PDB file of C-alpha atoms in Angstrom:
ATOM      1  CA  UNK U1187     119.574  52.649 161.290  1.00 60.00           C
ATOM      2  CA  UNK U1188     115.828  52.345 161.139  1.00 60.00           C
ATOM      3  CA  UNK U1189     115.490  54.524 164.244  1.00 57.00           C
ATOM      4  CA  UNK U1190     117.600  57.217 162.808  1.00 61.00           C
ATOM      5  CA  UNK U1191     115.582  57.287 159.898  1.00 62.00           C
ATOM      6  CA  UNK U1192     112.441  57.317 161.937  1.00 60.00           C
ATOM      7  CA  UNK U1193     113.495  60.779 163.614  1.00 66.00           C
ATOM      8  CA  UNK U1194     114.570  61.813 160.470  1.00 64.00           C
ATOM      9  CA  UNK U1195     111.008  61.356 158.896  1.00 65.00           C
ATOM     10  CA  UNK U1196     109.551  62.698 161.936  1.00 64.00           C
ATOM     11  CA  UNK U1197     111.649  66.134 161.842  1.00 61.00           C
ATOM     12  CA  UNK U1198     111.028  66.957 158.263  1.00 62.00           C
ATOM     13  CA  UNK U1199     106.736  66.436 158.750  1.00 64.00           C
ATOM     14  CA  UNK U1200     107.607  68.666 162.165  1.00 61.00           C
ATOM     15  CA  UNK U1201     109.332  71.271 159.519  1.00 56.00           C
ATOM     16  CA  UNK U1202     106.701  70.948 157.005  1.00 57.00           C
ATOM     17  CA  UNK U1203     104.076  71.414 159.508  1.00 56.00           C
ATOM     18  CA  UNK U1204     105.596  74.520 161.082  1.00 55.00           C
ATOM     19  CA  UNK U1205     106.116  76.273 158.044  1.00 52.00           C
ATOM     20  CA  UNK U1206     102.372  76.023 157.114  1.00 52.00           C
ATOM     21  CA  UNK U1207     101.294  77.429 160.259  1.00 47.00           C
ATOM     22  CA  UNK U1208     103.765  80.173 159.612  1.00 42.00           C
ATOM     23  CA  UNK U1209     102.319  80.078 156.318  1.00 45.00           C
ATOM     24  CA  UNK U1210      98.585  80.542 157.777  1.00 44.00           C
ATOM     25  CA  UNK U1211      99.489  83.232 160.617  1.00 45.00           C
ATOM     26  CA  UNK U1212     101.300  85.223 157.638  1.00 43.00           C
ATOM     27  CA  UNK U1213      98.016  85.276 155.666  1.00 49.00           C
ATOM     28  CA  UNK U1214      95.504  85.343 158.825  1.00 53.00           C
ATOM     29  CA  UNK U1215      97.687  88.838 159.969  1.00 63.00           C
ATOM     30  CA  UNK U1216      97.879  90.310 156.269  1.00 80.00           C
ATOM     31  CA  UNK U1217      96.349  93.909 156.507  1.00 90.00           C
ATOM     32  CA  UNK U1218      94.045  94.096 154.404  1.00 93.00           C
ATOM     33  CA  UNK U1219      92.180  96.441 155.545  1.00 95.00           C
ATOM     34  CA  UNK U1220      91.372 100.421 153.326  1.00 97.00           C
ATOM     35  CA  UNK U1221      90.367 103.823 153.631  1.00 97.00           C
ATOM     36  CA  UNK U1222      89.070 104.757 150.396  1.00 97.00           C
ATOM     37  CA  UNK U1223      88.112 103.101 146.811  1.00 98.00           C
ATOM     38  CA  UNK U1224      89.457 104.637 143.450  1.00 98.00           C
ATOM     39  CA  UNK U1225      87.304 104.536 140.964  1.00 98.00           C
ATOM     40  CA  UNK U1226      89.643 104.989 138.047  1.00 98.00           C
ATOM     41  CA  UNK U1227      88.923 105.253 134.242  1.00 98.00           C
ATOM     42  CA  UNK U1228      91.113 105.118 131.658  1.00 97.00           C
ATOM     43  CA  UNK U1229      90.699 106.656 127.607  1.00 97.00           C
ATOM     44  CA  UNK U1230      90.697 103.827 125.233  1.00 95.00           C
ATOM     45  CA  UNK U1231      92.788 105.292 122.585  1.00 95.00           C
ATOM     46  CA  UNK U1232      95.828 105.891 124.841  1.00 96.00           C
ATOM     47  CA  UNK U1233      95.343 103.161 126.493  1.00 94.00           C
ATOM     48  CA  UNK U1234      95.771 100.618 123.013  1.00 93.00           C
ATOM     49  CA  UNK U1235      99.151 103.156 122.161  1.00 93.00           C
ATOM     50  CA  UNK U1236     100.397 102.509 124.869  1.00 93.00           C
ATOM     51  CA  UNK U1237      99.335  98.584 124.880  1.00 91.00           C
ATOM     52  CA  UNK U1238     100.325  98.358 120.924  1.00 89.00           C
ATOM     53  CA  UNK U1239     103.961  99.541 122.072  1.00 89.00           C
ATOM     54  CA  UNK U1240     104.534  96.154 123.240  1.00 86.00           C
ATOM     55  CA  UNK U1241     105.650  92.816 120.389  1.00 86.00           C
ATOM     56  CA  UNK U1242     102.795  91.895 118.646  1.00 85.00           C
ATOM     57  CA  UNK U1243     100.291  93.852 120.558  1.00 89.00           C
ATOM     58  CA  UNK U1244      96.658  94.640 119.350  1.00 90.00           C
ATOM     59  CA  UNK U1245      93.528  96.435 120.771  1.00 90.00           C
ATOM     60  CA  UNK U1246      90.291  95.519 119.388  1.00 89.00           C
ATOM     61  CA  UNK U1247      88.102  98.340 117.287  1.00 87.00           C
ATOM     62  CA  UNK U1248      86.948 101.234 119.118  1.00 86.00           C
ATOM     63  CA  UNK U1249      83.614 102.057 117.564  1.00 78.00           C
ATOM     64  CA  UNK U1250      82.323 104.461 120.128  1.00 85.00           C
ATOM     65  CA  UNK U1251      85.081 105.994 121.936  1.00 93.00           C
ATOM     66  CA  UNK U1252      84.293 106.297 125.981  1.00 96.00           C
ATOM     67  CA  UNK U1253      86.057 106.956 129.073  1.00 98.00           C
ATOM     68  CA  UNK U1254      85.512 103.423 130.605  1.00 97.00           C
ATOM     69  CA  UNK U1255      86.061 101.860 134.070  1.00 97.00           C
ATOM     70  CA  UNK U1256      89.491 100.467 134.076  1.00 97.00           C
ATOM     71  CA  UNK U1257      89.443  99.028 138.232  1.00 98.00           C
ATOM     72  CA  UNK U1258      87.648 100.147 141.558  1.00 98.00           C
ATOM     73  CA  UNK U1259      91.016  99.685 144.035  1.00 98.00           C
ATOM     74  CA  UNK U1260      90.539  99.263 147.427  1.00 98.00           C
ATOM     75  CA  UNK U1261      92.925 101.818 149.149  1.00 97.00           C
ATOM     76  CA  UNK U1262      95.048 102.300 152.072  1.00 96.00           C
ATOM     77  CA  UNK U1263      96.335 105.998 152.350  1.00 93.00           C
ATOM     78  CA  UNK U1264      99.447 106.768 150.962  1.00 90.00           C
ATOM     79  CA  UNK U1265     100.240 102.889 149.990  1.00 91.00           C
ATOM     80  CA  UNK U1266      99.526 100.604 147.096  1.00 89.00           C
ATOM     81  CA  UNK U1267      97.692  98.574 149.400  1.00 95.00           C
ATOM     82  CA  UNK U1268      95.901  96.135 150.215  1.00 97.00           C
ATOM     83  CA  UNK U1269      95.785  93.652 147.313  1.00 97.00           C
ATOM     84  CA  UNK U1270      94.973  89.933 146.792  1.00 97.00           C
ATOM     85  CA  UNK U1271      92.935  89.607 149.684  1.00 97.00           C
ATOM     86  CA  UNK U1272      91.779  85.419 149.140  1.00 97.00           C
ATOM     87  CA  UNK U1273      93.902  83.808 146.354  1.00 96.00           C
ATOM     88  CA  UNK U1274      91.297  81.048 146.806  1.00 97.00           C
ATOM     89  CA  UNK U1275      88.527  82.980 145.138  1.00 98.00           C
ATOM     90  CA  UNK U1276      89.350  82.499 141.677  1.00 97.00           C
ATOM     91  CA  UNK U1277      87.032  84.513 138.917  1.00 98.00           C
ATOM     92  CA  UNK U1278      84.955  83.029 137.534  1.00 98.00           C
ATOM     93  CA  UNK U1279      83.061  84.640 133.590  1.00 97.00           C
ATOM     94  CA  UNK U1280      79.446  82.742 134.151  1.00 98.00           C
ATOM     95  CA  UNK U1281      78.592  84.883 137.304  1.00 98.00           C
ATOM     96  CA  UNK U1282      78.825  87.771 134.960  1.00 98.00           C
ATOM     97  CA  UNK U1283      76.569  86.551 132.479  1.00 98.00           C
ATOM     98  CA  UNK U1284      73.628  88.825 133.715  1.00 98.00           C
ATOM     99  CA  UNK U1285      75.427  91.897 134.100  1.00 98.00           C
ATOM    100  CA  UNK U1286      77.417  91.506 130.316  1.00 97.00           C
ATOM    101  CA  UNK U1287      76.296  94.142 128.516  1.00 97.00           C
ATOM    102  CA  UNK U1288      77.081  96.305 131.171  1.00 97.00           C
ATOM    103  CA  UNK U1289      80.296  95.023 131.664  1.00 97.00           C
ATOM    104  CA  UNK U1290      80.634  95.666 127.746  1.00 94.00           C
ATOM    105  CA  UNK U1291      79.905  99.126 127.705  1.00 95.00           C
ATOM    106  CA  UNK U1292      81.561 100.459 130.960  1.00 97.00           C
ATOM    107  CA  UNK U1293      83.965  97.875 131.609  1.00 97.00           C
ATOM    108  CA  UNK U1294      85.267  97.029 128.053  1.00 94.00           C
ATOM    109  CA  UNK U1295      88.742  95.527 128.097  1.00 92.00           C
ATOM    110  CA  UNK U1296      90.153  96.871 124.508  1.00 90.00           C
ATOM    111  CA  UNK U1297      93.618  95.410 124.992  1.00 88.00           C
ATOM    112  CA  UNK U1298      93.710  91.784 123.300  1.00 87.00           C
ATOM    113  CA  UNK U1299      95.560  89.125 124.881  1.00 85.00           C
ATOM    114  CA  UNK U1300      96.040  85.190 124.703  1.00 83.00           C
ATOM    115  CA  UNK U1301      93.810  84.590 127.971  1.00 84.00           C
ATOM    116  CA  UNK U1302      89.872  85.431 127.957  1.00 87.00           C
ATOM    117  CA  UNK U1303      88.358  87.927 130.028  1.00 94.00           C
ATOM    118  CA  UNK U1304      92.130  89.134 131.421  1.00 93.00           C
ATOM    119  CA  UNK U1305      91.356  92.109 132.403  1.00 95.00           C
ATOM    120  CA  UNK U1306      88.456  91.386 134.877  1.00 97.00           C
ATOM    121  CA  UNK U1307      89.901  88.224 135.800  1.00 96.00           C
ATOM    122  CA  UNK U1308      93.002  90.459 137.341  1.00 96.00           C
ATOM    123  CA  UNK U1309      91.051  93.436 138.542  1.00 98.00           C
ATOM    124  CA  UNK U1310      89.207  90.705 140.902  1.00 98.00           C
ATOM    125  CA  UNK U1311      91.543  88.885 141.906  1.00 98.00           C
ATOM    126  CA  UNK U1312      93.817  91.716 142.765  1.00 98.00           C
ATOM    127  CA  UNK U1313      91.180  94.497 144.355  1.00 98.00           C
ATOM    128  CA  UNK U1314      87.639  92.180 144.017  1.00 98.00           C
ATOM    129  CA  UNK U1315      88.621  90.442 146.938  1.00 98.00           C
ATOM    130  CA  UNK U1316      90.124  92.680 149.088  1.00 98.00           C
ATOM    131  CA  UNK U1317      86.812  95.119 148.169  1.00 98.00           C
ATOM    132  CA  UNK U1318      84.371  92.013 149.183  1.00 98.00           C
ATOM    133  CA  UNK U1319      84.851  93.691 152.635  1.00 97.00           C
ATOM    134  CA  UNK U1320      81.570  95.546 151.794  1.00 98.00           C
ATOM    135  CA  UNK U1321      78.331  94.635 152.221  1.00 98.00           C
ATOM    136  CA  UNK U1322      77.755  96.431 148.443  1.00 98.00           C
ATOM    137  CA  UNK U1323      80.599  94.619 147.263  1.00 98.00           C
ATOM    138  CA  UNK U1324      80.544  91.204 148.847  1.00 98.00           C
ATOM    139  CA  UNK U1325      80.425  89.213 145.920  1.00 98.00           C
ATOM    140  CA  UNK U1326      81.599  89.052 142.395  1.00 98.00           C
ATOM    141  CA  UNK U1327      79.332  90.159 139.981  1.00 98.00           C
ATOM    142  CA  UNK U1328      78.453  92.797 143.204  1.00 98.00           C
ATOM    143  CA  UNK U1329      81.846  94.045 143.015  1.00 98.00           C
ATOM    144  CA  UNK U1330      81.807  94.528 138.901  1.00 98.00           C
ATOM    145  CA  UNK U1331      77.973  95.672 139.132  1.00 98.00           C
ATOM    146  CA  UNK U1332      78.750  98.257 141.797  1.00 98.00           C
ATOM    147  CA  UNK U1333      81.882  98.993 138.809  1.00 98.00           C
ATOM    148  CA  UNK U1334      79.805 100.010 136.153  1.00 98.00           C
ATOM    149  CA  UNK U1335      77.516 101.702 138.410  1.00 98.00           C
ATOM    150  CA  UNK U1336      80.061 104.034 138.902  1.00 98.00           C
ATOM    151  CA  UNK U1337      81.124 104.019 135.623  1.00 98.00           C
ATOM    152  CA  UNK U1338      77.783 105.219 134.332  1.00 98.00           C
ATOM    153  CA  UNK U1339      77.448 107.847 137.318  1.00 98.00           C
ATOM    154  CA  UNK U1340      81.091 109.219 136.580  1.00 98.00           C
ATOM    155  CA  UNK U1341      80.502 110.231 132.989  1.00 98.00           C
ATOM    156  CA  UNK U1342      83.897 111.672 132.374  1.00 98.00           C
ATOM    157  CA  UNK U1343      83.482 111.662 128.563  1.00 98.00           C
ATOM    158  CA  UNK U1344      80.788 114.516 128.906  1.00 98.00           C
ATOM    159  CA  UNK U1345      81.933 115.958 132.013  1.00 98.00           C
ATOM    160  CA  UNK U1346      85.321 116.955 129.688  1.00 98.00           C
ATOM    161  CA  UNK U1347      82.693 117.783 126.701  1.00 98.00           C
ATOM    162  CA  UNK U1348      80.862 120.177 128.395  1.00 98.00           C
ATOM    163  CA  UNK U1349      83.838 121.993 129.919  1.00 97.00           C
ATOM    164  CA  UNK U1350      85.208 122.489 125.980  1.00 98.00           C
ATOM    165  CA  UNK U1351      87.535 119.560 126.420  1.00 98.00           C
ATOM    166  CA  UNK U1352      87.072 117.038 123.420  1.00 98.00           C
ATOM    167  CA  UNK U1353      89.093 114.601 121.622  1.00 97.00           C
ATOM    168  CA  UNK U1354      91.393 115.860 118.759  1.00 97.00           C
ATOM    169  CA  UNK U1355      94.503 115.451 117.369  1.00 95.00           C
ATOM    170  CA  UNK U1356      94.978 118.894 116.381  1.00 95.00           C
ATOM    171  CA  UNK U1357      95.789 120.618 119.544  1.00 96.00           C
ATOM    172  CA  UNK U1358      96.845 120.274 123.235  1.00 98.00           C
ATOM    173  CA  UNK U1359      95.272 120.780 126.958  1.00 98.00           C
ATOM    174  CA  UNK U1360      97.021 122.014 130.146  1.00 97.00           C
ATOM    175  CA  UNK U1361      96.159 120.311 133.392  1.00 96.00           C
ATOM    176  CA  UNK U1362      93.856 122.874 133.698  1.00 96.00           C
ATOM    177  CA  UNK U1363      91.317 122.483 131.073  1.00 96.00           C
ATOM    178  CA  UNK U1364      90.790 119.379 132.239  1.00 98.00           C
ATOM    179  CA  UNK U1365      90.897 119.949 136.053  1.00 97.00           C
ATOM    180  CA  UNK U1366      87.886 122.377 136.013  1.00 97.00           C
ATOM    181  CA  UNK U1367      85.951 119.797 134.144  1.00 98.00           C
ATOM    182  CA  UNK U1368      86.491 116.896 135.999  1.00 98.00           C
ATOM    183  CA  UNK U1369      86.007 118.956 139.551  1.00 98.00           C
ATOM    184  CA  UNK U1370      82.755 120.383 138.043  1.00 98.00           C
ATOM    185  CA  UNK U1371      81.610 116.963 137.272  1.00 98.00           C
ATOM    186  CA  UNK U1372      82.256 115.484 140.726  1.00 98.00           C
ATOM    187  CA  UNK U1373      80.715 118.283 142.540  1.00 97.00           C
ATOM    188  CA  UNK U1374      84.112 119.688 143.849  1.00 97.00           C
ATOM    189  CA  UNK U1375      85.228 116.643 144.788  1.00 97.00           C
ATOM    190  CA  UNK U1376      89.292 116.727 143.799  1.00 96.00           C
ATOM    191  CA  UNK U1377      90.365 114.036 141.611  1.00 97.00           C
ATOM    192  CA  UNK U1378      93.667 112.240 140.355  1.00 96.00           C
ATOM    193  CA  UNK U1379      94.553 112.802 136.246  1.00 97.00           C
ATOM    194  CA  UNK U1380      97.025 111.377 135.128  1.00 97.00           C
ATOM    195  CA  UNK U1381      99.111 111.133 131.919  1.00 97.00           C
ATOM    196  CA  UNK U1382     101.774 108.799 130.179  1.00 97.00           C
ATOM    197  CA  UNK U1383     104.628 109.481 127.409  1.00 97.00           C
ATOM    198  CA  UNK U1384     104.894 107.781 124.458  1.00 95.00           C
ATOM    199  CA  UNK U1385     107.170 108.796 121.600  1.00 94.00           C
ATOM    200  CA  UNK U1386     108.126 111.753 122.861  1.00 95.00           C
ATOM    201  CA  UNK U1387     104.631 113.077 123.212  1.00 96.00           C
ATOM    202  CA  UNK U1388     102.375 112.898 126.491  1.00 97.00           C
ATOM    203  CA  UNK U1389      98.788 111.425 126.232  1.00 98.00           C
ATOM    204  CA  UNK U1390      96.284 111.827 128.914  1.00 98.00           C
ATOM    205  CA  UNK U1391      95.310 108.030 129.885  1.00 98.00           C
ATOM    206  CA  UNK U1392      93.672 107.886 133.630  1.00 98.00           C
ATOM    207  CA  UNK U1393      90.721 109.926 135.485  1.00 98.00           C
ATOM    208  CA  UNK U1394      91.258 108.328 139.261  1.00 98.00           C
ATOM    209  CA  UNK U1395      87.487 109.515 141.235  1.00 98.00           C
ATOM    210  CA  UNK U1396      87.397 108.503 145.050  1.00 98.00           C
ATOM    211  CA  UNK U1397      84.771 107.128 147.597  1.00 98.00           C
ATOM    212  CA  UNK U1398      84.516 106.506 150.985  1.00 98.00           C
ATOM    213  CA  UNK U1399      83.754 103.017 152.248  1.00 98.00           C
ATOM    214  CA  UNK U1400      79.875 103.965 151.621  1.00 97.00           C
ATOM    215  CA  UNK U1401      80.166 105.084 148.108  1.00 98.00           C
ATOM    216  CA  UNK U1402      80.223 108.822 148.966  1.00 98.00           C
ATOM    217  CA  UNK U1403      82.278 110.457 146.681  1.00 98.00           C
ATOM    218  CA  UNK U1404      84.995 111.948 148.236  1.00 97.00           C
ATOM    219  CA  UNK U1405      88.061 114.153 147.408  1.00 96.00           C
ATOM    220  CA  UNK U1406      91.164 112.115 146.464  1.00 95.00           C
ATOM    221  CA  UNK U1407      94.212 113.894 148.837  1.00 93.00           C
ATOM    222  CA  UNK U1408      96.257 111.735 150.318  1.00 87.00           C
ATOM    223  CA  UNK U1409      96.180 108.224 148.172  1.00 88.00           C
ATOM    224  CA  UNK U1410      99.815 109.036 147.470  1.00 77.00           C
ATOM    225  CA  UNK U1411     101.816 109.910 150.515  1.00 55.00           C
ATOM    226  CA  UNK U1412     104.130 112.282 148.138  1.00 53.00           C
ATOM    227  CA  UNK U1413     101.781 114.533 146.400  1.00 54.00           C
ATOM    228  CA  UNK U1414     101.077 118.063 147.398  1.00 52.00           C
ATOM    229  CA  UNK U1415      99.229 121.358 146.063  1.00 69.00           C
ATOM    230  CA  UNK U1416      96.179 121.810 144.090  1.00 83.00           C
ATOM    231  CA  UNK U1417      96.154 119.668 141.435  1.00 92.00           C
ATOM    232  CA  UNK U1418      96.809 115.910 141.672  1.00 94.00           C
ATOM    233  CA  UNK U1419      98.166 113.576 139.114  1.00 95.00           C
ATOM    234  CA  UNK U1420     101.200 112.296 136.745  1.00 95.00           C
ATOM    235  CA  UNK U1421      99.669 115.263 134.148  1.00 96.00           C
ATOM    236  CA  UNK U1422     101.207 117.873 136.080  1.00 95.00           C
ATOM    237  CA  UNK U1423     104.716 116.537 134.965  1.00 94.00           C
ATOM    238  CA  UNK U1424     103.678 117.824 131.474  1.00 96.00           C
ATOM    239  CA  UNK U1425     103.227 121.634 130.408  1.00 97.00           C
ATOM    240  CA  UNK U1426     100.453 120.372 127.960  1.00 98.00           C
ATOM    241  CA  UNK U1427      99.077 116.939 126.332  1.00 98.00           C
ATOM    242  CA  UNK U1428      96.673 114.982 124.251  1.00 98.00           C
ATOM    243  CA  UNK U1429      93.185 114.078 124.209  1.00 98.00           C
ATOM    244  CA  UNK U1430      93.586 111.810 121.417  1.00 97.00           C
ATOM    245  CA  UNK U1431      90.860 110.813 118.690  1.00 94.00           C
ATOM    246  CA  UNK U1432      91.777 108.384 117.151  1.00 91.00           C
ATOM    247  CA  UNK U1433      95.219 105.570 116.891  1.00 83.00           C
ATOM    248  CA  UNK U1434      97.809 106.353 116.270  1.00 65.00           C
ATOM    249  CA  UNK U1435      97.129 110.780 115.944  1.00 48.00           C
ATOM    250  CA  UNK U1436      98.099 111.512 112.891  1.00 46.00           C
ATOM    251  CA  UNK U1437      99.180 115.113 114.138  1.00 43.00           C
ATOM    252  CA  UNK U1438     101.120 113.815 116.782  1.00 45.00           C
ATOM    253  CA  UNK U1439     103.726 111.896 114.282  1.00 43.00           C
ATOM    254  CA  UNK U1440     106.724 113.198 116.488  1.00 45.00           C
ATOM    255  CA  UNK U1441     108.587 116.375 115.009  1.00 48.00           C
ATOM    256  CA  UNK U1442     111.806 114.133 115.803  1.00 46.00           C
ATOM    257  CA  UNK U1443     109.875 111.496 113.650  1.00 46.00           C
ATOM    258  CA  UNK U1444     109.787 113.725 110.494  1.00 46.00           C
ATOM    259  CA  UNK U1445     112.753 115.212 110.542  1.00 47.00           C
ATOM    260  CA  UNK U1446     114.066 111.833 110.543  1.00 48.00           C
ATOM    261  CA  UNK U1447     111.613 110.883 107.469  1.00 47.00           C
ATOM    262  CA  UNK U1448     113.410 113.743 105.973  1.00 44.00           C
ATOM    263  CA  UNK U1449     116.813 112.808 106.881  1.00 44.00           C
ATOM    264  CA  UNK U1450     116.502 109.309 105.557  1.00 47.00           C
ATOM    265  CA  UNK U1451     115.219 110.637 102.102  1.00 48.00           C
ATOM    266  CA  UNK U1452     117.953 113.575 101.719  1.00 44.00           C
ATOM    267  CA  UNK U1453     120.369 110.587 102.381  1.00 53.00           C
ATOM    268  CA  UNK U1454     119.047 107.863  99.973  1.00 52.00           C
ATOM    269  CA  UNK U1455     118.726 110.694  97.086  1.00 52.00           C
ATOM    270  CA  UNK U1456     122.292 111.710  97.690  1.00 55.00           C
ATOM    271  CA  UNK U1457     123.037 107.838  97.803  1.00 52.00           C
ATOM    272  CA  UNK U1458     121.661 107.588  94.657  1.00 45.00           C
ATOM    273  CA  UNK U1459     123.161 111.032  93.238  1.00 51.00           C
ATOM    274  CA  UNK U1460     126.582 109.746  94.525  1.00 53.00           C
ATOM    275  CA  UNK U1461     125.970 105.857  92.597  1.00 50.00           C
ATOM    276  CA  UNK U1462     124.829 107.235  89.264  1.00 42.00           C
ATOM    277  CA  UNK U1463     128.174 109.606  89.251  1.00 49.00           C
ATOM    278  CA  UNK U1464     130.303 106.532  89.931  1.00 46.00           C
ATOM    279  CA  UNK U1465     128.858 104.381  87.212  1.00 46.00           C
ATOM    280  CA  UNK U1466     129.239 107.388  84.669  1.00 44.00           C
ATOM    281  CA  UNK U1467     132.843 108.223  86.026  1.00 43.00           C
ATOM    282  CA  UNK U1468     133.758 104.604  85.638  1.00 45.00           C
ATOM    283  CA  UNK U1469     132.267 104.292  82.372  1.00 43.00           C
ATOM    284  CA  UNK U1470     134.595 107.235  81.097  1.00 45.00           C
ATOM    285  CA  UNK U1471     137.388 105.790  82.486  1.00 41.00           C
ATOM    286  CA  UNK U1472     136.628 102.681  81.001  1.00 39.00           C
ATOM    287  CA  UNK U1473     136.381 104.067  77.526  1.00 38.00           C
ATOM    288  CA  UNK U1474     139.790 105.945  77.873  1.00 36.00           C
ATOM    289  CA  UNK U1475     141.816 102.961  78.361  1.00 32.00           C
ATOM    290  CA  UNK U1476     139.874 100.927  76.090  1.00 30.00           C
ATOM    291  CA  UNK U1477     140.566 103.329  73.556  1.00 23.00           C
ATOM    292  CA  UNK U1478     144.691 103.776  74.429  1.00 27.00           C
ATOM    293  CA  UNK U1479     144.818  99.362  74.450  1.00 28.00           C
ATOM    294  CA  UNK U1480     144.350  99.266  70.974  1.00 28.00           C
TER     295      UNK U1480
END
């Protein structure tokens, strides 16, 4: 009946309207509040290995290798938190315009993908926002300025140099080597290294250096609830690793990889060896009975 259908109506825009003020008090009462920002850099060559791992993946040319600001993260303590703080704050590139050639040097996005500017457009959308909190970081081109402030101020590159620490492919460093260098360049403040694997051999790929909410640079304890001791970061998995110089390390083709090479060749020879004695063993059989038919 028409009066049925009426209370019908009326209960599903009831529903709908309840579940977007459930909606709203879910995203008034997100926490998005932090303790500390990361400031966290990332080496370009490990970062396109590990990028070029992927189908059809390619970095751009690294001319002038740098340690280079990969995100500034908003961070609760011992969580991967907060994040996506106002979906409706989309990034947008022509804000940026006056701050480019910063953003080119010490915010450089080397990994090449099918959407522009993917990199920033993530790093804002995912920490920007939740960082806009701050009076020094309020806006967006604040947020990526106050970046590659950072970025310039945190000069990992020579804080590794001068501590003997350079790129090569023709040796390793221990967690060591590189912790001294990185805690002299902060002032003593304790950072977060970290490392990934790829082929078999580890890479250093992340320098993580923390701040308090006024840009103080502080030690990083604590941003992961399970870490302990004196040294922080995934490099401590690792007895040693690279500081790569160049893609892919020439040096660092696997010893699993060559002995493979090897394998595969001492098999295709014998392949060979083994097909040339067939053809000349059927070739003298052949002339035996072609002699005894006649």
């Amino acid at each position: 009946s028409l009066l049925q259908e009426k209370m019908i109506l009326s209960g599903l825009l009831l529903a709908l309207a309840l579940s977007g003020s459930i909606a709203t008090d879910i995203e008034v009462t997100k926490d998005r509040h932090f303790d500390i920002l990361i400031l966290t850099q990332h080496w370009p060559f490990t970062t396109c290995m590990d990028w070029e791992r992927g189908k059809g993946h390619q970095c751009r040319d690294i001319a002038h290798a740098n340690w280079t600001v990969h995100g500034l993260w908003p961070t609760q303590m011992g969580k991967i938190a907060p994040s996506f703080c106002n979906n409706s704050w989309k990034f947008d590139h022509s804000v940026l315009e006056p701050i480019m050639s910063d953003m080119s040097l010490y915010w450089p996005d080397v990994e090449m993908r099918d959407v522009p500017d993917s990199l920033w457009d993530h790093e804002w959308s995912k920490h920007g926002t939740c960082a806009a909190q701050l009076p020094e970081t309020s806006t967006e081109v604040a947020y990526f300025s106050k970046g590659c402030q950072l970025g310039k101020e945190n000069r990992i590159t020579e804080w590794l140099a001068k501590g003997g620490v350079v790129p090569t492919n023709e040796k390793d460093y221990t967690i060591e080597n590189v912790w001294d260098a990185v805690m002299n360049g902060t002032g003593g403040k304790r950072p977060h290294i970290d490392c990934v694997k790829i082929d078999g051999q580890a890479y250093i790929s992340e320098i993580k250096v923390c701040y308090s909410k006024n840009f103080t640079r502080v030690s990083c304890d604590g941003i992961k609830s399970s870490e302990g001791g004196d040294m922080m970061g995934k490099c401590l998995r690792y007895e040693s690793f690279s500081y790569p110089s160049s893609i892919p390390p020439p040096s660092h083709l696997s010893n699993s990889g060559m002995i493979g090479g090897i394998v595969c060749t001492v098999l295709a020879l014998s392949a060979v060896g083994l097909a040339v004695g067939y053809i000349l063993y059927r070739r003298g059989r052949r002339r035996g009975r072609g002699y005894e038919s006649l």
